[in-house]
Amino acid sequence: MPLALLALAIGAFGIGVTEFVIMGLLPEVSDSFGVSIPTAGYAVTGYALGVVIGAPFMTALGTKLTRKQMLLMLMGLFIAGNLVTALAPAFGVLLMGRVLASFTHGAFFGVGSVVAADLVAPNKRAGAIASMFMGLTLANVVGAPPGTLIGQHVGWRVTFFIVAALGVIGLLGVAKWVPARPEPAAAELRKEFGAFRNPQVWLAMAMTVLGFGGVFAAITYVTPMMTETAGFAESSVMWLLAVFGLGMVAGNMIGGRYADRHPMRLLYTSLIGLGTVLGLFTLTAHDKIAATFTLFLIGLFGFATVPPLQKRVMDHAAEAPTLASAANIAAFNLGNALAAYLGGLVISAGFGYTAPNVVGVGLVISALGVAAFSARLERRQQSGAPAAPSRVVQTGGPTAGTSDAAAAAGAEPAAKLPAGRPAAQSAADLTT
C-alpha cells in the first residue's frame, strides 16, 4: 500500500471512530449533562445531518485549494471538532463540536477517493478507494469498541481526546505522504456542479441511498433485536457489532478486488445477497448463532457495494469528480437516516423488532430496480452515440489529467469509445 493511501486510511479510521463510538456512550453523555438518552441521541442524528449538509458545502468551499490542501484543512477541522466535543461545558456545545467534526466527513471521503484513485494505475482505482475505506470499516471493529470501553470506565471526554489525537496523526500523514499537485481540488465550481447534469450521477447516488439504506434499516435497531428477540445480554451487543464490522471489512476487500473488473456484476450480486440475508434475518434473529452469522453477512454484502458505487459516481462525473464524490458520501448518510426513520415507523406500528429487516429488503429491491434502469440507459446511450477518440494514457502512471475513458483501455495507449460514455468503464463493464 502506498504511504499516501495509508495516511488517508488513518484519517478515515479517526472519522469512523468518532462516528460510531458515540452510540455506545449515550448513557455517559446523558448523565454528564443531565439530559435524557433520546436527547443525547441528537449527537448521533446531528452528526449524520452534518455529513449530508457538510459534504457538498465543504467541497464547494474548497474549490480554490489543491486536493492536498483541502485534506489538510479538513483534518484540522476534524481535530477542532473533536476537541470542542471533549471540552464541551454544555450539551449544546457538544452538539456544535459533533456538527463541526461531521462537516469534514463527506468532503474527506469525497476528495480522498479522488486522490486515492489518482495514486495508482487506472485498472486499480476501485482497490485504492477500498484501501482508504478500510480505515472506516476497521473503526467499527478495533476503534469503536475500545473507545466505548475507555469512555465507560475512564470518561467519555477521554475518548474524544484520543479521537482528536488520531486526527493529528492523520494530518501529519497527509502532510508528509500525499503528493502535492498544482491542480485545484475542483478546477471551477461551475464545472463541478455541471457533473450533476448527467442523469447517471443521480442514479448512482439513488442506488447508494437505497442500497446502503437497507443495511442501516437493520443495524440501527440491532440492539433491541438481539436482546429482545435473539436473547443476548446487553453486554454482548458490543462484540456483535464487532462481528458486523468484520463483515464490513471482508465486504470492502471483495468490493475493492472486483469493482474494477466487473462493477455492475458485483453490484447486482451484492444487492441480491444483501436483500436475501435481510429477508432471512427476520427468521435468524430468533437464534443466537444464526443471528450472529447473519450480522456478518449483512456487513459483507452491504459494504461490498461501497467501492463500486463510489467508483461509479466518479466515473460518470469524470471531468469534475470531487463534488459528486463527496455528494455520494452524503447519500450514504441520507440512506442511513431514511432507513432508521422507516424502521422506527414499523416498530412503532407494532410489527416487532424484526420488521425493519423487511423495510431493508424493500429498499434493496428498489436499489436493484434503479441499477437495472441505469444499466439499460447506459447501453442505450452507448448504442446511439457516435464514436469519439480518447486521449493518450501515459504509461508512467496515472495523473490528475488522465482520461478515465483511456484508463479503462488498460494497456492500450489509446482507444476509441462512444461519446457520452462514462469514464473508467470498458465495453465489457456494460455487459457485467
Short mmCIF file of C-alpha atoms in Angstrom, two decimals:
data_model
loop_
_atom_site.label_atom_id
_atom_site.label_comp_id
_atom_site.label_asym_id
_atom_site.label_seq_id
_atom_site.Cartn_x
_atom_site.Cartn_y
_atom_site.Cartn_z
CA MET A 1 0.00 0.00 0.00
CA PRO A 2 1.42 3.44 -0.91
CA LEU A 3 2.12 5.52 2.18
CA ALA A 4 -0.27 8.18 0.90
CA LEU A 5 -3.08 5.60 0.96
CA LEU A 6 -2.06 4.67 4.50
CA ALA A 7 -2.35 8.33 5.53
CA LEU A 8 -5.84 8.51 4.00
CA ALA A 9 -6.82 5.27 5.75
CA ILE A 10 -5.65 6.66 9.12
CA GLY A 11 -7.77 9.76 8.61
CA ALA A 12 -10.71 7.55 7.62
CA PHE A 13 -10.16 5.44 10.75
CA GLY A 14 -10.38 8.50 13.01
CA ILE A 15 -13.52 9.70 11.25
CA GLY A 16 -15.07 6.25 11.58
CA VAL A 17 -14.32 6.08 15.29
CA THR A 18 -15.91 9.48 16.03
CA GLU A 19 -18.98 8.48 14.02
CA PHE A 20 -19.56 5.09 15.66
CA VAL A 21 -18.23 5.47 19.22
CA ILE A 22 -20.88 7.97 20.35
CA MET A 23 -23.57 5.30 20.01
CA GLY A 24 -22.07 3.33 22.90
CA LEU A 25 -21.51 6.41 25.06
CA LEU A 26 -25.00 7.93 25.05
CA PRO A 27 -25.72 6.92 28.70
CA GLU A 28 -22.49 8.57 29.85
CA VAL A 29 -23.19 11.74 27.86
CA SER A 30 -26.74 11.75 29.18
CA ASP A 31 -25.57 11.55 32.80
CA SER A 32 -22.84 14.13 32.28
CA PHE A 33 -25.20 16.85 31.04
CA GLY A 34 -28.39 15.79 32.80
CA VAL A 35 -30.34 15.16 29.61
CA SER A 36 -32.41 12.16 28.57
CA ILE A 37 -30.90 9.43 26.39
CA PRO A 38 -33.20 10.35 23.44
CA THR A 39 -31.92 13.91 23.75
CA ALA A 40 -28.34 12.66 23.92
CA GLY A 41 -29.15 10.79 20.71
CA TYR A 42 -29.13 14.14 18.91
CA ALA A 43 -25.35 13.75 18.99
CA VAL A 44 -25.86 10.86 16.54
CA THR A 45 -28.53 12.37 14.30
CA GLY A 46 -26.83 15.77 14.34
CA TYR A 47 -23.65 14.15 13.06
CA ALA A 48 -25.49 12.35 10.23
CA LEU A 49 -27.27 15.52 9.13
CA GLY A 50 -23.99 17.40 9.33
CA VAL A 51 -22.46 14.93 6.89
CA VAL A 52 -25.33 15.40 4.44
CA ILE A 53 -25.06 19.19 4.56
CA GLY A 54 -21.31 19.46 5.01
CA ALA A 55 -20.20 17.18 2.15
CA PRO A 56 -21.23 19.45 -0.76
CA PHE A 57 -20.77 22.66 1.26
CA MET A 58 -17.17 21.99 2.31
CA THR A 59 -16.23 20.65 -1.11
CA ALA A 60 -17.59 23.75 -2.82
CA LEU A 61 -15.86 25.94 -0.24
CA GLY A 62 -12.52 24.37 -1.08
CA THR A 63 -12.64 24.78 -4.85
CA LYS A 64 -9.63 27.11 -4.85
CA LEU A 65 -7.45 24.73 -2.85
CA THR A 66 -5.38 21.83 -4.09
CA ARG A 67 -6.63 18.44 -3.04
CA LYS A 68 -3.81 18.06 -0.55
CA GLN A 69 -4.56 21.49 0.96
CA MET A 70 -8.22 20.51 1.13
CA LEU A 71 -7.43 17.30 3.01
CA LEU A 72 -5.19 19.16 5.46
CA MET A 73 -7.89 21.74 6.12
CA LEU A 74 -10.48 19.02 6.68
CA MET A 75 -8.28 17.12 9.13
CA GLY A 76 -7.67 20.38 11.00
CA LEU A 77 -11.42 20.95 11.33
CA PHE A 78 -11.87 17.34 12.38
CA ILE A 79 -9.36 17.79 15.20
CA ALA A 80 -11.03 21.03 16.27
CA GLY A 81 -14.50 19.46 16.25
CA ASN A 82 -13.44 16.58 18.49
CA LEU A 83 -11.59 18.89 20.87
CA VAL A 84 -14.74 21.04 21.18
CA THR A 85 -16.72 17.85 21.89
CA ALA A 86 -14.22 16.67 24.53
CA LEU A 87 -14.13 20.06 26.28
CA ALA A 88 -17.84 20.91 25.94
CA PRO A 89 -19.18 22.60 29.11
CA ALA A 90 -22.81 22.14 27.98
CA PHE A 91 -24.72 19.74 25.76
CA GLY A 92 -25.35 22.43 23.15
CA VAL A 93 -21.59 22.97 22.80
CA LEU A 94 -21.10 19.20 22.40
CA LEU A 95 -23.58 19.26 19.54
CA MET A 96 -21.64 22.10 17.93
CA GLY A 97 -18.46 20.03 18.17
CA ARG A 98 -20.18 16.99 16.66
CA VAL A 99 -21.54 19.02 13.73
CA LEU A 100 -18.15 20.65 13.14
CA ALA A 101 -16.48 17.24 13.01
CA SER A 102 -19.23 15.86 10.75
CA PHE A 103 -18.76 18.65 8.22
CA THR A 104 -15.36 17.15 7.38
CA HIS A 105 -16.66 13.58 6.93
CA GLY A 106 -18.20 13.64 3.46
CA ALA A 107 -15.68 16.02 1.93
CA PHE A 108 -12.74 13.98 3.28
CA PHE A 109 -14.01 10.74 1.77
CA GLY A 110 -15.08 12.52 -1.41
CA VAL A 111 -11.75 14.27 -2.02
CA GLY A 112 -9.84 11.31 -0.60
CA SER A 113 -11.50 8.94 -3.10
CA VAL A 114 -10.30 11.09 -5.99
CA VAL A 115 -6.78 11.35 -4.53
CA ALA A 116 -6.63 7.59 -3.86
CA ALA A 117 -7.74 6.80 -7.42
CA ASP A 118 -5.01 9.08 -8.82
CA LEU A 119 -2.29 7.34 -6.79
CA VAL A 120 -2.50 4.01 -8.61
CA ALA A 121 -2.73 2.53 -12.09
CA PRO A 122 -6.07 3.09 -13.83
CA ASN A 123 -7.14 -0.55 -13.50
CA LYS A 124 -6.65 -0.45 -9.72
CA ARG A 125 -8.72 2.60 -8.86
CA ALA A 126 -11.52 0.81 -7.00
CA GLY A 127 -8.95 -1.12 -4.99
CA ALA A 128 -7.30 2.14 -3.94
CA ILE A 129 -10.66 3.60 -2.91
CA ALA A 130 -11.34 0.43 -0.92
CA SER A 131 -7.95 0.77 0.81
CA MET A 132 -8.93 4.20 2.08
CA PHE A 133 -12.37 2.97 3.17
CA MET A 134 -10.65 0.12 5.02
CA GLY A 135 -9.90 2.66 7.73
CA LEU A 136 -13.61 3.31 8.12
CA THR A 137 -14.50 -0.38 8.32
CA LEU A 138 -11.72 -1.14 10.81
CA ALA A 139 -13.01 1.69 13.00
CA ASN A 140 -16.10 -0.38 13.69
CA VAL A 141 -14.01 -3.40 14.69
CA VAL A 142 -10.90 -2.17 16.51
CA GLY A 143 -11.72 1.51 17.09
CA ALA A 144 -15.22 1.99 18.44
CA PRO A 145 -15.31 -0.98 20.89
CA PRO A 146 -12.18 0.02 22.88
CA GLY A 147 -13.22 3.66 22.57
CA THR A 148 -16.51 2.75 24.19
CA LEU A 149 -14.77 0.84 26.99
CA ILE A 150 -12.46 3.77 27.68
CA GLY A 151 -15.40 6.15 27.71
CA GLN A 152 -17.37 3.96 30.10
CA HIS A 153 -14.53 3.37 32.58
CA VAL A 154 -12.30 6.46 32.28
CA GLY A 155 -14.67 9.06 30.87
CA TRP A 156 -16.27 9.84 27.52
CA ARG A 157 -14.21 13.03 27.21
CA VAL A 158 -11.01 10.96 27.18
CA THR A 159 -12.35 9.01 24.21
CA PHE A 160 -12.79 12.18 22.15
CA PHE A 161 -9.33 13.44 23.13
CA ILE A 162 -7.96 10.17 21.73
CA VAL A 163 -10.00 10.64 18.55
CA ALA A 164 -8.55 14.14 18.18
CA ALA A 165 -5.07 12.60 18.54
CA LEU A 166 -5.90 10.17 15.72
CA GLY A 167 -6.79 13.23 13.65
CA VAL A 168 -3.36 14.71 14.36
CA ILE A 169 -1.69 11.50 13.15
CA GLY A 170 -3.82 11.56 10.01
CA LEU A 171 -2.99 15.22 9.37
CA LEU A 172 0.75 14.59 9.72
CA GLY A 173 0.49 11.58 7.39
CA VAL A 174 -1.33 13.60 4.72
CA ALA A 175 1.21 16.42 5.06
CA LYS A 176 4.17 14.06 4.64
CA TRP A 177 2.97 11.41 2.19
CA VAL A 178 0.14 12.72 -0.02
CA PRO A 179 1.80 14.25 -3.10
CA ALA A 180 1.23 17.94 -3.79
CA ARG A 181 -0.19 18.69 -7.21
CA PRO A 182 -0.78 22.04 -8.82
CA GLU A 183 -4.37 21.38 -9.82
CA PRO A 184 -7.14 22.80 -7.62
CA ALA A 185 -9.46 20.46 -5.74
CA ALA A 186 -12.10 21.42 -8.28
CA ALA A 187 -10.99 23.37 -11.33
CA GLU A 188 -14.06 25.56 -11.10
CA LEU A 189 -17.31 25.37 -9.18
CA ARG A 190 -19.47 25.60 -12.28
CA LYS A 191 -17.74 22.58 -13.76
CA GLU A 192 -18.22 20.61 -10.55
CA PHE A 193 -21.95 21.34 -10.48
CA GLY A 194 -22.10 20.57 -14.19
CA ALA A 195 -21.36 16.92 -13.40
CA PHE A 196 -24.86 16.67 -11.93
CA ARG A 197 -26.38 17.25 -15.36
CA ASN A 198 -25.52 13.63 -16.09
CA PRO A 199 -28.53 11.54 -15.00
CA GLN A 200 -26.22 8.60 -14.32
CA VAL A 201 -24.67 10.52 -11.41
CA TRP A 202 -28.10 10.90 -9.81
CA LEU A 203 -28.97 7.26 -10.50
CA ALA A 204 -25.73 6.10 -8.87
CA MET A 205 -26.46 8.21 -5.79
CA ALA A 206 -30.01 6.83 -5.68
CA MET A 207 -28.52 3.33 -5.61
CA THR A 208 -26.35 4.46 -2.71
CA VAL A 209 -29.27 5.86 -0.72
CA LEU A 210 -31.47 2.80 -1.26
CA GLY A 211 -28.86 0.03 -1.24
CA PHE A 212 -26.86 1.02 1.81
CA GLY A 213 -30.03 2.25 3.48
CA GLY A 214 -31.07 -1.39 3.56
CA VAL A 215 -28.10 -2.11 5.82
CA PHE A 216 -28.97 0.59 8.34
CA ALA A 217 -32.64 -0.37 8.44
CA ALA A 218 -31.47 -3.45 10.32
CA ILE A 219 -28.35 -2.20 12.10
CA THR A 220 -29.99 0.87 13.65
CA TYR A 221 -32.25 -1.41 15.70
CA VAL A 222 -29.84 -4.29 16.17
CA THR A 223 -29.63 -3.80 19.97
CA PRO A 224 -33.33 -4.44 20.73
CA MET A 225 -33.41 -7.08 18.00
CA MET A 226 -30.52 -9.01 19.55
CA THR A 227 -31.55 -8.57 23.20
CA GLU A 228 -35.34 -8.86 22.94
CA THR A 229 -35.64 -11.32 20.05
CA ALA A 230 -32.40 -13.34 19.95
CA GLY A 231 -31.99 -13.33 23.74
CA PHE A 232 -28.48 -11.90 24.00
CA ALA A 233 -27.41 -9.96 27.09
CA GLU A 234 -26.88 -6.23 26.60
CA SER A 235 -23.17 -6.73 27.25
CA SER A 236 -23.00 -8.89 24.11
CA VAL A 237 -24.05 -6.10 21.76
CA MET A 238 -20.51 -4.70 21.56
CA TRP A 239 -18.97 -7.88 20.19
CA LEU A 240 -21.98 -8.47 17.94
CA LEU A 241 -21.31 -5.09 16.35
CA ALA A 242 -17.66 -6.14 16.02
CA VAL A 243 -18.85 -9.20 14.07
CA PHE A 244 -20.83 -6.88 11.81
CA GLY A 245 -17.69 -4.77 11.45
CA LEU A 246 -15.65 -7.81 10.40
CA GLY A 247 -18.24 -8.42 7.70
CA MET A 248 -17.78 -4.81 6.57
CA VAL A 249 -14.01 -5.35 6.32
CA ALA A 250 -14.50 -8.52 4.24
CA GLY A 251 -17.07 -6.83 2.01
CA ASN A 252 -14.81 -3.84 1.44
CA MET A 253 -11.96 -6.15 0.42
CA ILE A 254 -14.20 -8.01 -2.03
CA GLY A 255 -15.55 -4.75 -3.43
CA GLY A 256 -12.07 -3.34 -3.90
CA ARG A 257 -10.88 -6.51 -5.64
CA TYR A 258 -13.67 -6.89 -8.18
CA ALA A 259 -15.17 -3.43 -8.71
CA ASP A 260 -12.51 -2.53 -11.29
CA ARG A 261 -13.15 -5.71 -13.29
CA HIS A 262 -16.89 -6.30 -13.12
CA PRO A 263 -18.54 -3.31 -11.41
CA MET A 264 -22.16 -3.91 -12.37
CA ARG A 265 -21.96 -7.67 -11.89
CA LEU A 266 -20.53 -7.09 -8.41
CA LEU A 267 -23.22 -4.52 -7.65
CA TYR A 268 -26.05 -6.83 -8.71
CA THR A 269 -24.57 -9.75 -6.76
CA SER A 270 -24.04 -7.68 -3.62
CA LEU A 271 -27.53 -6.18 -3.67
CA ILE A 272 -29.21 -9.54 -4.29
CA GLY A 273 -27.16 -11.09 -1.49
CA LEU A 274 -27.97 -8.20 0.85
CA GLY A 275 -31.69 -8.39 0.14
CA THR A 276 -31.64 -12.14 0.72
CA VAL A 277 -29.86 -12.04 4.09
CA LEU A 278 -32.02 -9.16 5.29
CA GLY A 279 -35.09 -11.23 4.49
CA LEU A 280 -33.59 -14.22 6.31
CA PHE A 281 -32.77 -12.03 9.31
CA THR A 282 -36.44 -11.90 10.19
CA LEU A 283 -36.10 -15.64 10.90
CA THR A 284 -32.50 -16.00 12.05
CA ALA A 285 -32.90 -13.17 14.59
CA HIS A 286 -34.63 -15.75 16.81
CA ASP A 287 -31.49 -17.89 17.13
CA LYS A 288 -28.21 -16.66 18.63
CA ILE A 289 -25.80 -18.50 16.32
CA ALA A 290 -27.80 -17.84 13.16
CA ALA A 291 -28.29 -14.19 14.10
CA THR A 292 -24.53 -13.71 14.62
CA PHE A 293 -23.70 -15.23 11.23
CA THR A 294 -26.39 -13.15 9.53
CA LEU A 295 -24.94 -9.95 11.02
CA PHE A 296 -21.59 -10.82 9.45
CA LEU A 297 -23.23 -11.38 6.05
CA ILE A 298 -25.14 -8.09 6.24
CA GLY A 299 -21.84 -6.30 6.78
CA LEU A 300 -20.18 -8.25 3.98
CA PHE A 301 -22.83 -7.77 1.28
CA GLY A 302 -23.63 -4.23 2.41
CA PHE A 303 -20.09 -2.88 2.26
CA ALA A 304 -19.24 -4.80 -0.93
CA THR A 305 -21.49 -2.23 -2.63
CA VAL A 306 -19.43 0.75 -1.45
CA PRO A 307 -16.38 0.65 -3.80
CA PRO A 308 -18.43 0.05 -6.98
CA LEU A 309 -20.98 2.72 -6.04
CA GLN A 310 -18.32 5.30 -5.18
CA LYS A 311 -16.35 4.47 -8.33
CA ARG A 312 -19.47 4.64 -10.49
CA VAL A 313 -20.26 8.17 -9.34
CA MET A 314 -16.67 9.24 -10.00
CA ASP A 315 -16.69 7.59 -13.44
CA HIS A 316 -19.82 9.40 -14.56
CA ALA A 317 -18.53 12.72 -13.23
CA ALA A 318 -15.03 12.11 -14.58
CA GLU A 319 -14.33 15.69 -15.71
CA ALA A 320 -15.11 17.09 -12.25
CA PRO A 321 -15.45 14.20 -9.78
CA THR A 322 -14.71 15.89 -6.45
CA LEU A 323 -18.12 17.36 -5.61
CA ALA A 324 -20.03 14.35 -6.95
CA SER A 325 -17.80 12.01 -4.95
CA ALA A 326 -18.45 13.98 -1.76
CA ALA A 327 -22.17 14.14 -2.51
CA ASN A 328 -22.26 10.36 -2.75
CA ILE A 329 -20.82 10.11 0.77
CA ALA A 330 -23.69 12.37 1.86
CA ALA A 331 -26.03 9.96 0.06
CA PHE A 332 -24.81 7.10 2.27
CA ASN A 333 -25.77 9.09 5.36
CA LEU A 334 -29.08 10.16 3.82
CA GLY A 335 -29.85 6.49 3.26
CA ASN A 336 -28.93 5.76 6.88
CA ALA A 337 -31.30 8.45 8.16
CA LEU A 338 -34.14 7.36 5.84
CA ALA A 339 -33.78 3.70 6.81
CA ALA A 340 -33.65 4.49 10.53
CA TYR A 341 -36.82 6.58 10.22
CA LEU A 342 -38.74 3.94 8.27
CA GLY A 343 -37.54 1.19 10.61
CA GLY A 344 -38.78 3.18 13.58
CA LEU A 345 -42.17 3.60 11.94
CA VAL A 346 -42.78 -0.13 11.54
CA ILE A 347 -41.64 -0.83 15.11
CA SER A 348 -43.97 1.90 16.42
CA ALA A 349 -46.78 0.39 14.37
CA GLY A 350 -46.43 -2.81 16.39
CA PHE A 351 -44.79 -5.10 13.81
CA GLY A 352 -41.93 -6.05 16.13
CA TYR A 353 -38.18 -5.53 16.26
CA THR A 354 -37.51 -7.68 13.19
CA ALA A 355 -39.79 -5.58 10.98
CA PRO A 356 -37.02 -3.11 9.97
CA ASN A 357 -35.39 -6.02 8.10
CA VAL A 358 -38.42 -6.10 5.80
CA VAL A 359 -38.01 -2.36 5.26
CA GLY A 360 -34.40 -3.08 4.32
CA VAL A 361 -35.47 -5.68 1.77
CA GLY A 362 -37.81 -3.15 0.17
CA LEU A 363 -35.04 -0.54 -0.05
CA VAL A 364 -32.61 -3.03 -1.61
CA ILE A 365 -35.18 -4.18 -4.19
CA SER A 366 -35.67 -0.52 -5.11
CA ALA A 367 -31.89 -0.14 -5.48
CA LEU A 368 -31.81 -3.15 -7.82
CA GLY A 369 -34.52 -1.54 -9.93
CA VAL A 370 -32.52 1.67 -10.18
CA ALA A 371 -29.38 -0.30 -11.10
CA ALA A 372 -31.20 -2.14 -13.89
CA PHE A 373 -32.64 1.12 -15.25
CA SER A 374 -29.21 2.78 -15.09
CA ALA A 375 -27.54 -0.07 -16.98
CA ARG A 376 -30.27 -0.06 -19.63
CA LEU A 377 -29.97 3.70 -20.10
CA GLU A 378 -26.19 3.34 -20.35
CA ARG A 379 -26.46 0.71 -23.10
CA ARG A 380 -28.94 2.90 -24.98
CA GLN A 381 -26.63 5.91 -24.75
CA GLN A 382 -23.71 3.83 -25.95
CA SER A 383 -25.51 2.36 -28.95
CA GLY A 384 -26.94 5.72 -30.04
CA ALA A 385 -23.77 7.83 -29.78
CA PRO A 386 -21.05 8.24 -32.46
CA ALA A 387 -17.54 7.13 -31.68
CA ALA A 388 -15.04 9.68 -30.46
CA PRO A 389 -11.26 9.34 -29.99
CA SER A 390 -9.91 9.27 -26.47
CA ARG A 391 -6.80 10.89 -25.13
CA VAL A 392 -3.47 9.11 -24.79
CA VAL A 393 -2.63 7.48 -21.48
CA GLN A 394 0.96 7.93 -20.31
CA THR A 395 2.40 4.57 -19.35
CA GLY A 396 4.37 6.04 -16.48
CA GLY A 397 1.32 6.11 -14.19
CA PRO A 398 -1.95 7.93 -13.59
CA THR A 399 -2.13 11.68 -13.44
CA ALA A 400 -4.89 14.06 -12.49
CA GLY A 401 -5.49 14.94 -16.13
CA THR A 402 -5.62 11.38 -17.45
CA SER A 403 -8.86 10.48 -19.21
CA ASP A 404 -10.77 7.77 -17.38
CA ALA A 405 -12.05 6.50 -20.71
CA ALA A 406 -8.47 5.96 -21.82
CA ALA A 407 -7.67 4.46 -18.44
CA ALA A 408 -10.30 1.80 -18.99
CA ALA A 409 -8.41 0.66 -22.07
CA GLY A 410 -5.70 -0.77 -19.79
CA ALA A 411 -2.50 -1.38 -21.69
CA GLU A 412 -3.72 0.23 -24.88
CA PRO A 413 -2.16 3.69 -25.30
CA ALA A 414 -5.28 5.00 -26.94
CA ALA A 415 -8.76 3.63 -27.50
CA LYS A 416 -11.91 4.79 -29.17
CA LEU A 417 -15.00 4.81 -27.03
CA PRO A 418 -18.52 6.08 -27.69
CA ALA A 419 -19.13 9.74 -26.94
CA GLY A 420 -21.14 10.32 -23.83
CA ARG A 421 -19.76 7.11 -22.39
CA PRO A 422 -18.96 7.33 -18.65
CA ALA A 423 -15.26 7.37 -17.94
CA ALA A 424 -13.34 4.41 -16.50
CA GLN A 425 -15.72 1.78 -17.86
CA SER A 426 -14.83 -0.62 -20.61
CA ALA A 427 -17.25 -2.17 -23.03
CA ALA A 428 -17.05 -5.35 -21.01
CA ASP A 429 -18.25 -3.49 -17.93
CA LEU A 430 -21.53 -2.67 -19.63
CA THR A 431 -22.34 -6.32 -20.00
CA THR A 432 -21.45 -7.35 -16.48
#
